[in-house]
Structure formats: structure tokens, C-alpha cells
């Protein structure tokens, strides 16, 4: 990286004096003054330029022949001409050759209309070709994976996808076969190109060679509307662009103008292809109420009216439970409603804040700060599976020269090639603090990523880590938050505890849940029993779930991609969701329903839009002070850091047996399970054991095991993996219907599990 | 204005009285059209029965009245509709909005859509004015005659 204080150089482009940063490439220097040099392969996010497409040829005085502007750095007194006859001739020639084997099937091609090759050909191309020879033909399309289709005829061999695979995702799966005009993209052994980030190659492809299978022939660029929004899949908060046609979301892509502070334009396949879940069969599309007639569908006005009538009754004790993905506005309006209802308790489903205060008081960092870090230590967690895009940031940091270490009980995708893997004994993160200290020693720009779940389970380790980071000069921390709503709701002071205990004490008459289904999550059994004691449940839900069946009034609400609102990322960045589609006709945004309830209660809240609610909230809560909805703009803004809280005493794991190490991969969550596009990459619920331990427990070789904790007993598929520590049972949570999450206590605290062989008839089926 | 002028005017009147009337007894007799008259649309098939339209939506992009809606789908070996990879599963033209500018015809890269001569397009309901693909694939039921000024086809007015 060049130093910012280096003197700029003056060059001349087309007779115009231009000031450019030393080391900048000619393409960028020209772009800064509005001179377009056409490119195909140049993409700074992919690393060093390779000059593969030859589209950017320019004339530089004093240099023989034409130069590739993408790989020629500026130099003092350089005189560049991008419009001379020689350059025009070269551009014509390059495009003529690029199109020599291109099928020109633009009317059929999904890229048609948003294709850089089309645009460059119109702007810089020759208009006609002298090549009469027959073109290369391949059978098409070839499925690189069930999600990515390859059309080899259209490929111009720009290497962008291969560079992404090799240099960004570092999976090394894609390569080029053959040479010359027979060059074609392939995987090494013909295996499908599957991974967590494969879809980015589609965004990168400057022609229609790599296209999205789920979007195949769905729409053309002029039939659609795009909205810039935020992914509500995990707490990274990647910026997305949503494509809508005929009222439905048809495609999700990375933003054409990426948010360099968050995801740099790379999004994971879960974020890209989870949208079919919004039109899945179990989507709640009409409100339901239970009355004398039984359960029946009503219009949303009627359902909200009925709910308001219930809340208007005097002496009623109400509680709110918020799940995910709940926006900050939803949380704020739940608090506002609670004030109208004698300060009814509001809680979120998530990890308790106890003991995490010291870590949250540490100076925070944004995702892009990792680029300049010298040391990155991850403590606990598995970002590749729980906050996927963090993985790309970590790999980039490593390429930039940072030493990356992964301290935790789980094997991760980063082990070895990117991160030094320092495996800890499950449930004993605290023992590894001296290792962390060793890594942080002597660093000046260290970043520590700590996992919310893992450190909440070990408050002593959390406190020790906080002290360690605080005593390291220049060190900053990023929380690997467990869920997408947590950071935002926490900023409003909404706790993760309280409501369950109050229900059990019989102190709740009406429970209002917002996108929360506690019965399938941690403490599910206890929740299910408690919910039976609640006379009235009003459920605001996107999809059908056990709590919807239980609710007296079920109101369908919009999902993150369909609503307006604000989410706070794990790095504390508030970013705006913008509606990509209108959602089901019988549904409304959760904030709208909450405001509607206040109207029906006769004490109307003043908010008419989510933006108004945000602005009103920002004035009230110090975390958002000084921010307005307009300030957030397209790229969001960091919110004020929390003040932290006290350390907590050590927690003892409940139950006996092996310590349960829990992962909640985003590729396995409920939304991923509802999206049929993700069939090929979905993670299923299973229990991982070290083969030696499985042998010792007498379950080696069996397909399933019975896992028993004090909270539940569940039959789960067994996966034996020698990378796992023998002192732990590794629970990977997939589909909520597996009920595996109910093995955990309601506060997601540490727990041990007894693993036993299943009874014969259990696995017989 | 002199007396001569009045006579001139009456001259026109009497001359016109003696010419044959241009009135056409519509609807028994159709108004003739020129070859490039732009009337009802038609979608065309290849000789082998496959549709020429590949559902590229360029007509919809060109349409200034926004009256064309195309939803494409992929051809499969079992269900091959068009000659290309994709075909138009839905092809609709809202004739109530169409301004018969012919841009769709110009935009079409496969000459799949043309504007024919038929102009009798009234319907009793708005729904019936939304022409679907099966309607558009049929030749127009009522074709008007060509104008007599067209070489090769002089048809005296009122006799078609």
C-alpha cells in the first residue's frame, strides 16, 4: 500500500493536465477526470491487474507500441492519448477479435441489456467484422453448479471469475482449460463449483458467460426495478441490490457500487439465493384469527383491530418478544407501545448480555479496518459459516500482510491457509488467553473478532480478553454477533431475558411476538410449556411456525428484503433496508402493524413511515444520537459504541457429558431451508464427534445418535470428523424443524450433552 | 370580391356534383389500406412450426406505450417452443394502450412480430383487448383490401 502523504504526480491525458496518486493505474487516473478507458478484466477488488483482455490499450508518448492502461502506473510527466487513431484502431481490433467467437445471441442471453461487452462494443467497437470463419460452438448451457450456468461460447477469457476463485475466495476451484480460442472455464476435476461465494462470479462476469440458474430467463433489465438494500441473513450487514419484477423479488446481487466499508461488493450465496423463501409455500399471506367460528382468515385491518381491542382492555398485562430479523424501528415501536401499556416488558430472543459488557466497551472497528490490520485474532466462533463475508475480509487481510489466528474449539474453513489454527478445549476458551496475548504482543493495529455466543458462555474468558485488548495499544474489537437483530435492539436497551420468567410466573396475559418463534429455538421445551400458560398470543410472523398455530391472532409481516427499516451490523453500522418488493397482499411491515395497534388502542403513535420512526428514535437513544435517516444514505453510518457493563462470574455448564459446541451456519437456517435454490449448499442439522470419542461412546459407525441435555433429547445424524476435539460434541444447527436448538438452555448458556446410541426402532425408519 | 369569384366557386360545386362519390359503405365495404399500414400485430412461426419469438423482450423495451408484457422461459428437449434457448411463455399486448407505432416490429431481432393490416379491433370488454400469444399467433380474421394506388393491386373504392 502506498503512503497517503506521497506527492501526487501530474500527467497529461488527452491534452488535459491530471493530478494522480503515485502508483495509481492509468485507467483510474483517467476515470477521475471523466475520461473513460474501456476495460473488461480490470477489477481492483480482485488484486493486481493482469492485462488479459487488452481492451484498455492507450498511447503513451515515449513508449513503444500501445500500453494497457489497467496495468500501467502513472509516472511523472507522462503524456497519454486515449483517442488517437492508433488507439481507436486497436480498440476496434480487440473487440473484433473478442467477438470472433462470441455467438452474439444477445436476445437470448440473460446479460443482454446490462452487458459490458454490449456497451463497449457500441461505444468503442468497429460496428462490423471482417471475420467470416465459423464460430466455435459448445453445447450450452453447462451447469458449473446447480446455481451457476456457464456458456462457453460467450466467454472472452478475462480471468475475472478465476481470479475471484483463486485470489478472493481462495478456494482455487475455477481454472482455465486449454489455450487460445479453445480456452474454457472449468473446475479442476469437473466437480461442481460449489462454495459459499460462487455467485459473485456472476456479478463479475463482464459478458453472459456465467449466469445465475435461478434467474435464468426470468427477466430483462428493462422489465425490472432494482432497490439497494441490506441482507438480513446474518450480522455482517452486506449491502445488496434487490431486483423486482411483477411485485416479486427475482434476484439479489451485490451492489454495483459496493460498500467498501462492509462487504466490498462480495456477498455469500445464502444472501444471494435465499429470496425464494419469501414465496415459499409456508409463507403467511393472510392474517388468521381464532373466534367462535374457529380459526379463519381475515383482512389485516380486522386482525389489527381485534388485537387493538384486546390491548385496550384494562388491567391487561402485556409482554413483547422480538426475534429476527427485527429492525431497530420495530424494536423502538415495541418500546413505545410498551410505554402505553404500563411499561410492559420487551425482550429479544438472543444471547444474554451478561458478562459481555467489558468486551463491548472496547474500541470498535469497521470491517474494512481489517485491511490495514497487522494482527487479527478470532476468539471463538466460526465466521466462515456464521458470518460468511467476514471470511473474505480475513483472507484479504492475510494477503495484505496481517497475521491471522483462529482461537477456538471449532475447525474452520480458514484453518491452515489463512489462519493459524489454535484449537482450544471445548468450553475452555479462558485457557487460551495467554495464546491470544502472545499473538497480540507487539502489534500496533490489531483487531480481535470475538464470538458473542462463545464468550457469553464464558464470562471469565470474556473479561480476560477485554482486559487483554484494552491493554494492547491500537487494538480494536469486532463482535461476531449471533443474530442480525441483536446489535440494533441492544442499542435500544432491549434485554435478552425477562419475558420467559414473567410468563412462567403467570404475569403475562397477552404476548406479542415479532418474527419470533421461541418453541423451536434454545429453551424450546420450556418456552412451549410457558406459552401454554399465556391466555392470548398475538404473533407477527413472516412464515408459518408453531407459534402461529398457537396464536389467537396471527398477522403476516414483511421480511427484511421487502420492508423499510434500519439494521445495525455487528460492527455497529446502521444501514437502511429498502423495500425490494411489496410482499404478500395481506401483510404489512412489523413497524406498521405496531403503529396500527397503537391507533386501535386509541393512543396513536405519530409515525407514518419507518424513516419518521427512526428519526424520532435517534433523538431518544444516545446510541443513535445525531443520526437521521438521511444521514444513513446508501452506505450507512456507525452508531455510537455502547458503554459496556460489568463483568460476570463464571458459568457452569448445565448437564453432564461432553461440552456442546454449537454452530448456527447461515446456510442452514430456516430461511435457507425454505429456499429451494439453496438445495445444493444447504447445511443440515447434525452432531459432530471425533472418531475416537465416538468409538469410546460406542456410537462409531452409526448414522444417528441420541443427544440428551437437561432441556431436551433429540435424535440427530452423526458425522465423525477427526478435526474435532474429543472433549466436545459439535452441534450444527440446521432446519429449526429438527428441534436440535431446544437442546440448549433458553439463554444459550453453556451446556453438556450425553451422547448415546439410538434405540433400534428409532433409526429403522 | 367580384361576381367572377362567385362563379368560380359554383364551378367547383358543379364539377364535384358530377364526380363519383368517395363514400365507402363501411362495414359492408372496407377502407383499403396501404401495404405499410400498421394494424393488428401478428407473431410468426418458422416453417418447422417453432415460434420465431425467443422472448427477448426487446419489443417491450421499445414500446413507448408500455403495452407489451413478455415472460420468458427455457426451452427443454421435451417442450420446445421456439428456435432459440428461450421462448415467451407469456406474450401479451394490451391493444387498448397500443399506439400502433410499429417500434416493436423494428426492435424485433427475429422478425417474429409484425403489424398487419387488420384494423377492426373493437371489443366489448377491456379484458378482450389484451391479446395473448395464442391470439397473436393466429392470422387476423378480417384483412382489409389494399389501396388502389399500390402497384399490382388497384381495387376501385367501394367495390372491395
Coordinates of N, CA, C and O in Angstrom, one line a residue, chain A residues 230-287:
Chain A
X230 N -30.2 -4.1 2.3 CA -29.2 -4.8 3.2 C -29.6 -6.2 3.4 O -30.8 -6.5 3.4
X231 N -28.7 -7.1 3.5 CA -29.0 -8.5 3.7 C -29.4 -8.7 5.2 O -28.7 -8.2 6.1
X232 N -30.5 -9.4 5.4 CA -30.9 -9.6 6.8 C -30.6 -11.1 7.2 O -31.2 -11.6 8.1
X233 N -29.6 -11.7 6.6 CA -29.3 -13.1 6.8 C -28.4 -13.3 8.0 O -28.5 -14.2 8.8
X234 N -27.4 -12.4 8.2 CA -26.5 -12.5 9.3 C -26.1 -11.1 9.7 O -26.5 -10.2 9.1
X235 N -25.2 -11.1 10.7 CA -25.0 -9.7 11.3 C -23.9 -8.9 10.6 O -23.6 -7.8 11.0
X236 N -23.4 -9.5 9.5 CA -22.4 -8.7 8.8 C -23.0 -7.4 8.1 O -22.4 -6.4 8.1
X237 N -24.2 -7.6 7.6 CA -24.9 -6.4 7.1 C -24.4 -6.1 5.7 O -24.2 -4.9 5.3
X238 N -24.3 -7.1 4.8 CA -23.8 -6.9 3.5 C -24.8 -6.0 2.7 O -26.0 -6.2 2.8
X239 N -24.3 -5.2 1.8 CA -25.2 -4.3 1.0 C -25.6 -5.1 -0.2 O -24.7 -5.7 -0.9
X240 N -26.8 -5.1 -0.5 CA -27.4 -5.9 -1.7 C -28.1 -5.0 -2.6 O -28.4 -3.9 -2.3
X241 N -28.3 -5.6 -3.8 CA -29.3 -4.9 -4.7 C -30.4 -6.0 -5.0 O -30.1 -7.1 -5.3
X242 N -31.6 -5.5 -4.8 CA -32.7 -6.4 -5.0 C -33.4 -6.1 -6.3 O -33.6 -5.0 -6.6
X243 N -33.7 -7.1 -7.1 CA -34.3 -7.0 -8.4 C -35.8 -7.4 -8.3 O -36.0 -8.5 -7.8
X244 N -36.7 -6.6 -8.7 CA -38.1 -6.9 -8.6 C -38.7 -6.9 -9.9 O -38.4 -6.1 -10.8
X245 N -39.6 -7.9 -10.1 CA -40.5 -7.9 -11.3 C -41.8 -8.4 -11.0 O -42.0 -9.4 -10.2
X246 N -42.9 -7.7 -11.4 CA -44.2 -8.1 -11.2 C -44.5 -8.3 -9.7 O -45.2 -9.2 -9.3
X247 N -43.9 -7.4 -8.9 CA -44.2 -7.4 -7.4 C -43.4 -8.5 -6.7 O -43.6 -8.6 -5.5
X248 N -42.6 -9.3 -7.3 CA -41.9 -10.3 -6.6 C -40.4 -10.1 -6.8 O -39.9 -9.6 -7.8
X249 N -39.6 -10.5 -5.7 CA -38.2 -10.5 -5.8 C -37.7 -11.6 -6.7 O -38.1 -12.7 -6.6
X250 N -36.9 -11.2 -7.7 CA -36.5 -12.2 -8.7 C -35.0 -12.5 -8.6 O -34.5 -13.5 -9.1
X251 N -34.3 -11.6 -8.0 CA -32.8 -11.7 -8.0 C -32.2 -10.9 -6.9 O -32.8 -9.8 -6.6
X252 N -31.1 -11.3 -6.3 CA -30.4 -10.5 -5.4 C -28.9 -10.5 -5.9 O -28.4 -11.6 -6.2
X253 N -28.3 -9.3 -6.0 CA -26.9 -9.3 -6.4 C -26.2 -8.4 -5.4 O -26.8 -7.7 -4.6
X254 N -24.8 -8.4 -5.5 CA -24.0 -7.4 -4.8 C -24.3 -6.0 -5.4 O -24.7 -6.0 -6.6
X255 N -24.0 -5.0 -4.7 CA -24.3 -3.7 -5.2 C -23.3 -3.3 -6.3 O -22.1 -3.6 -6.2
X256 N -23.7 -2.7 -7.4 CA -22.8 -2.3 -8.4 C -21.8 -1.2 -7.9 O -20.7 -1.2 -8.3
X257 N -22.3 -0.4 -6.9 CA -21.4 0.5 -6.2 C -21.3 -0.1 -4.8 O -22.0 0.3 -3.9
X258 N -20.3 -0.9 -4.6 CA -20.2 -1.7 -3.3 C -20.0 -0.7 -2.1 O -19.4 0.3 -2.3
X259 N -20.3 -1.2 -0.9 CA -20.0 -0.6 0.3 C -18.6 -1.1 0.7 O -18.5 -2.2 1.3
X260 N -17.6 -0.3 0.4 CA -16.2 -0.8 0.7 C -15.9 -1.0 2.1 O -15.0 -1.6 2.5
X261 N -16.8 -0.3 3.0 CA -16.5 -0.5 4.4 C -17.1 -1.7 5.0 O -16.9 -2.1 6.1
X262 N -18.0 -2.4 4.2 CA -18.6 -3.6 4.8 C -18.2 -4.9 3.9 O -17.4 -5.7 4.4
X263 N -18.8 -5.0 2.8 CA -18.7 -6.3 2.1 C -17.9 -6.2 0.8 O -17.6 -7.2 0.2
X264 N -17.5 -4.9 0.4 CA -16.8 -4.7 -0.8 C -17.4 -5.3 -2.1 O -16.8 -5.6 -3.1
X265 N -18.7 -5.5 -2.0 CA -19.4 -6.0 -3.2 C -19.5 -7.5 -3.2 O -20.2 -8.1 -4.0
X266 N -18.8 -8.2 -2.4 CA -18.9 -9.7 -2.3 C -20.1 -10.1 -1.4 O -20.1 -9.7 -0.2
X267 N -21.0 -10.9 -1.8 CA -22.0 -11.4 -0.9 C -22.0 -12.9 -1.0 O -21.4 -13.5 -1.9
X268 N -22.5 -13.6 0.1 CA -22.4 -15.0 0.1 C -23.6 -15.6 -0.7 O -24.6 -14.9 -0.9
X269 N -23.6 -16.8 -1.0 CA -24.6 -17.4 -1.8 C -25.9 -17.5 -1.0 O -27.0 -17.5 -1.5
X270 N -25.8 -17.6 0.3 CA -27.0 -17.6 1.2 C -27.8 -16.3 1.0 O -29.0 -16.3 0.8
X271 N -27.0 -15.2 1.1 CA -27.7 -13.9 0.9 C -28.2 -13.7 -0.5 O -29.2 -13.1 -0.7
X272 N -27.5 -14.3 -1.5 CA -27.9 -14.1 -2.9 C -29.1 -15.0 -3.3 O -30.0 -14.5 -4.0
X273 N -29.2 -16.2 -2.7 CA -30.3 -17.1 -3.2 C -31.3 -17.5 -2.1 O -31.9 -18.5 -2.2
X274 N -31.4 -16.7 -1.0 CA -32.4 -17.0 0.0 C -33.7 -16.4 -0.3 O -34.7 -16.8 0.3
X275 N -33.8 -15.5 -1.3 CA -35.1 -14.8 -1.6 C -36.2 -15.8 -2.0 O -37.4 -15.4 -1.7
X276 N -36.0 -16.9 -2.6 CA -37.2 -17.8 -2.9 C -38.0 -18.2 -1.6 O -39.1 -18.5 -1.7
X277 N -37.3 -18.0 -0.4 CA -38.0 -18.3 0.8 C -39.2 -17.4 1.0 O -40.2 -17.7 1.7
X278 N -39.2 -16.2 0.4 CA -40.2 -15.3 0.6 C -41.5 -15.7 -0.1 O -42.6 -15.2 0.2
X279 N -41.4 -16.6 -1.1 CA -42.6 -17.0 -1.8 C -42.8 -18.5 -1.5 O -43.5 -19.2 -2.3
X280 N -42.1 -19.0 -0.5 CA -42.2 -20.5 -0.2 C -43.7 -20.8 0.3 O -44.4 -19.9 0.6
X281 N -44.0 -22.1 0.2 CA -45.4 -22.5 0.5 C -45.9 -22.2 1.9 O -47.1 -22.0 2.1
X282 N -44.9 -22.1 2.8 CA -45.4 -21.8 4.2 C -45.3 -20.4 4.6 O -45.4 -20.0 5.7
X283 N -45.2 -19.5 3.6 CA -45.3 -18.0 3.9 C -46.7 -17.7 4.4 O -47.7 -18.2 3.8
X284 N -46.7 -16.9 5.4 CA -48.0 -16.5 6.0 C -48.5 -15.3 5.1 O -47.8 -14.3 5.0
X285 N -49.6 -15.5 4.4 CA -50.0 -14.5 3.5 C -51.3 -13.8 3.9 O -51.6 -12.7 3.5
X286 N -52.1 -14.4 4.8 CA -53.3 -13.8 5.2 C -53.4 -13.8 6.7 O -53.0 -14.9 7.3
X287 N -53.8 -12.8 7.4 CA -54.0 -12.8 8.8 C -55.0 -13.9 9.2 O -55.9 -14.2 8.5

